Amino acid sequence: METLERILAEHPFFKDLSDPYLKLVTGCASNVRFEPDKFIFREGEEADQFYLIRQGRVALQVFLPDRGSITVETLEEGDILGWSWLIPPYHWHFDARALELTRAIALDGRCLRNKCEEDRSLGYELLKRFAHIMEDRLSSTRLQLLDLYGVRS
Amino acid sequence: MVSAPDVHGKSADSVVNPMLPALYTIQRVKRETDDTFTLELVPESDRHKISFLPGQFIMVYVFGVGEVPLSISGDAAGTVLVHTIRAVGIVTRVMSRLRRGDKVGIRGPFGTAWPVQEAQGHDVVLIAGGIGLPPLRPVLYHVLSRREEFGKVVLLYGTRTPSDILFRDELEQWRARFDLEVHVTVDRAQSGWRGNVGVVTTLIHKSSFDPQKTIAMVCGPEAMMRFSALELQRRGVSTNSIYLSMERNMKCAIGLCGHCQFGPLFVCKDGPVFRYSHIKDLLVKWEI
Amino acid sequence: MSTTTPLRIELSAIDGIISSLRQQHYTVVGPTVRGASIVLDEISSTSDLPVGWMCEQAPARYRLIKLPVDSLFAHTVGPHSWKQYLFPPILRLFSANRNDGEIRIGDGLPGSDVPGAGDAVRPYAFLGVRSCDLHAILIQDKIFGGGPYQDAYYRRVREQTWIIAVNCTLASATCFCASTKTGPKASSGYDLALTEVITEQDHYFIVEVGTERGLKLLEGLNHRPANESETARAAELVEGTASQMARSLETENIREVLYQSADHTRWEAVAKRCLTCANCTMVCPTCFCATVEDTVDLTGMRAERLRKWDSCFNMDFSYIHGGSVRSSVKARYRHWLTHKLASWIDQFGTLGCVGCGRCITWCPVGIDITEEYRAIRDTTLTNLVPSSTEEVENGNA
């Protein structure tokens, strides 16, 4: 448990989170590992975790009947994977699949949700951090949608 | 009496006319992707041999069709002039049909260069978007030829789809080096693509360089460069250490035709490579 | 060089100047009446000049008026400017010939046997260059000959060109050279500068000599040092011209004002009137933008590149694959005016406007550069500068 706590403390996502909160969060954390091509989660499943990727690469995918699994974004070491655990009805919107051997710390969303409800300031701390990530992903997605490298005719 | 000032004390008669192209022969044509190809050119006579700095550009003329500004994608230390060209307009489309032995006219090199001298002793971060990779390749050649003079070297390359990736073989070689960090990403993946998906700016916080001692060179569509510069700043790179290569309409390449004006600047002679701090206010004045 | 005492020459000496220059194989170019306006063209005697004509100018208005005197230079500037000779509207830059896969490219300059920018031209003598236009030529000297790259054609032609200036003794309603400090009196850059004086009994010219060759030209002609009252009369006329000017451009802080005003609402207002016809840029004596046009003949063996005047008002001007950088009218007008009055200073160390007023006269909807700038300046100065100092004071309190 001590090493998990240290890993979390050193991660930019949890930077400056107070010690008691860090301990709370660590209580909901566990080490996980995914073999290449393994699904981490799948569209429609209940979202009760999020992941802090420590190693490897993960593809967020949508399956299209005529085109197969299309990757819309890839995440890797240092990235946070998943926020559907925060937002009702707590279901995943995409498939997440390990592209290579991936190690991560899984955080139990249900456990965290309960703790956040009990302690609103922990909830605020976590939401603030997720808001930052969402903002990042949203602006990247907007840029991606611009199709900047396409030839206009 | 008032007369036009002398250049290097030469009379008007002996001044080389910068508008007159010199003939070059195509030595090799290489298809890179569906719409992009590389030409290797050699001068018809030694008199017209040019030397250039990474980042400079050439005006290339196709007989009777027209002239376009093209960045140089080859090694500045090499003996051939290399251009990697995307066929998007009339001239470049005709160019894409030229073959070995055909002739083109060239003028140049023109414009400012990437800060390869200033980058010595620094970490070097190259960020390329789409057809912005070719103008940065000479920097990479230069840096790799004297690798020990530079700190960490990072190449971040984003393009539209996996089939638009340029210089695949070289990218593989570069990626295999231990002294070079290479990340490639695409905006749109096809099924089966196992590489990165996402805009190139997302790679910036994932690569390892020391923002305090980094020189960043960015080349690609203007919006991509703006957002890359913001992301670099967020990582702590100073606006003085970020360089962008601008694109504007060019006809003369020597500051006489007025087309490439960007505020008070002429992209052809004050650029195309600009220090970000120098142009960042202009970049957010729309239609300037 | 310039001589200290001005000279007096008679009306007849003007013909002497013209014929002497023509004998030396100069193409003498001067103002002449064509249709309903005074244009520039080759002249062979004073009778080709606009004898007894003056022009009335106002925004989008130009007409000639016949005077009861035989003046030569009572008019002001017309739709043409001298740039059409030094920077021709169409110039062949080079030709290329293809034969059996071999291509020869040449520009007609020494060392090239293929025609191009170096094609033979007879040297020019400009007669009747107004101070505003003389300043415009000096500005184009900087553009085409002052940087690391030079325009081979411009330099070659310009070096031989004679400039016989004429100081203005009448201003048009669109003139504002006094405020841009580019007239109405020619101060330098000429071979000779003339002031036409017409009194009830007399018609003569006061001549200031700017070059040795100018002085030499006068040698065969009847001239004498002007007396004090003749010189004073000429000076009075020119000073009178300056005070006639109803328009002005406030040049103080002009660059700063415009750089602060990229988002000014006035640009939207003027864009509603501007037709982007490019007239202002065509008649402007300093506008220097050009495009190139590549052509090939029907055999496919002979190609040429032509340089043609272009205008920043044209949509294609700023085209980069897929679109134009300045597609709105607002952006194009803003670019033109800001270039003339602000960025030109950064680029060439001088205003790009010489106060000739052509862009006002020849604008089909009568847009007035002085009025547009004043509108921006008035609101910018009151809105931006005072409020920013106030804020600092309040902030410190």
XYZ file of C-alpha atoms in Angstrom, chain A residues 3 32 64 74 85 100 106 110 148:
9
model
C 4.220 2.186 -2.727
C -3.901 -3.870 -12.657
C -18.673 0.671 -36.671
C -4.896 6.838 -27.779
C -17.709 6.600 -13.306
C 0.426 -3.332 -25.794
C -7.282 1.195 -11.083
C -18.032 3.428 -6.631
C -6.356 20.703 -40.442
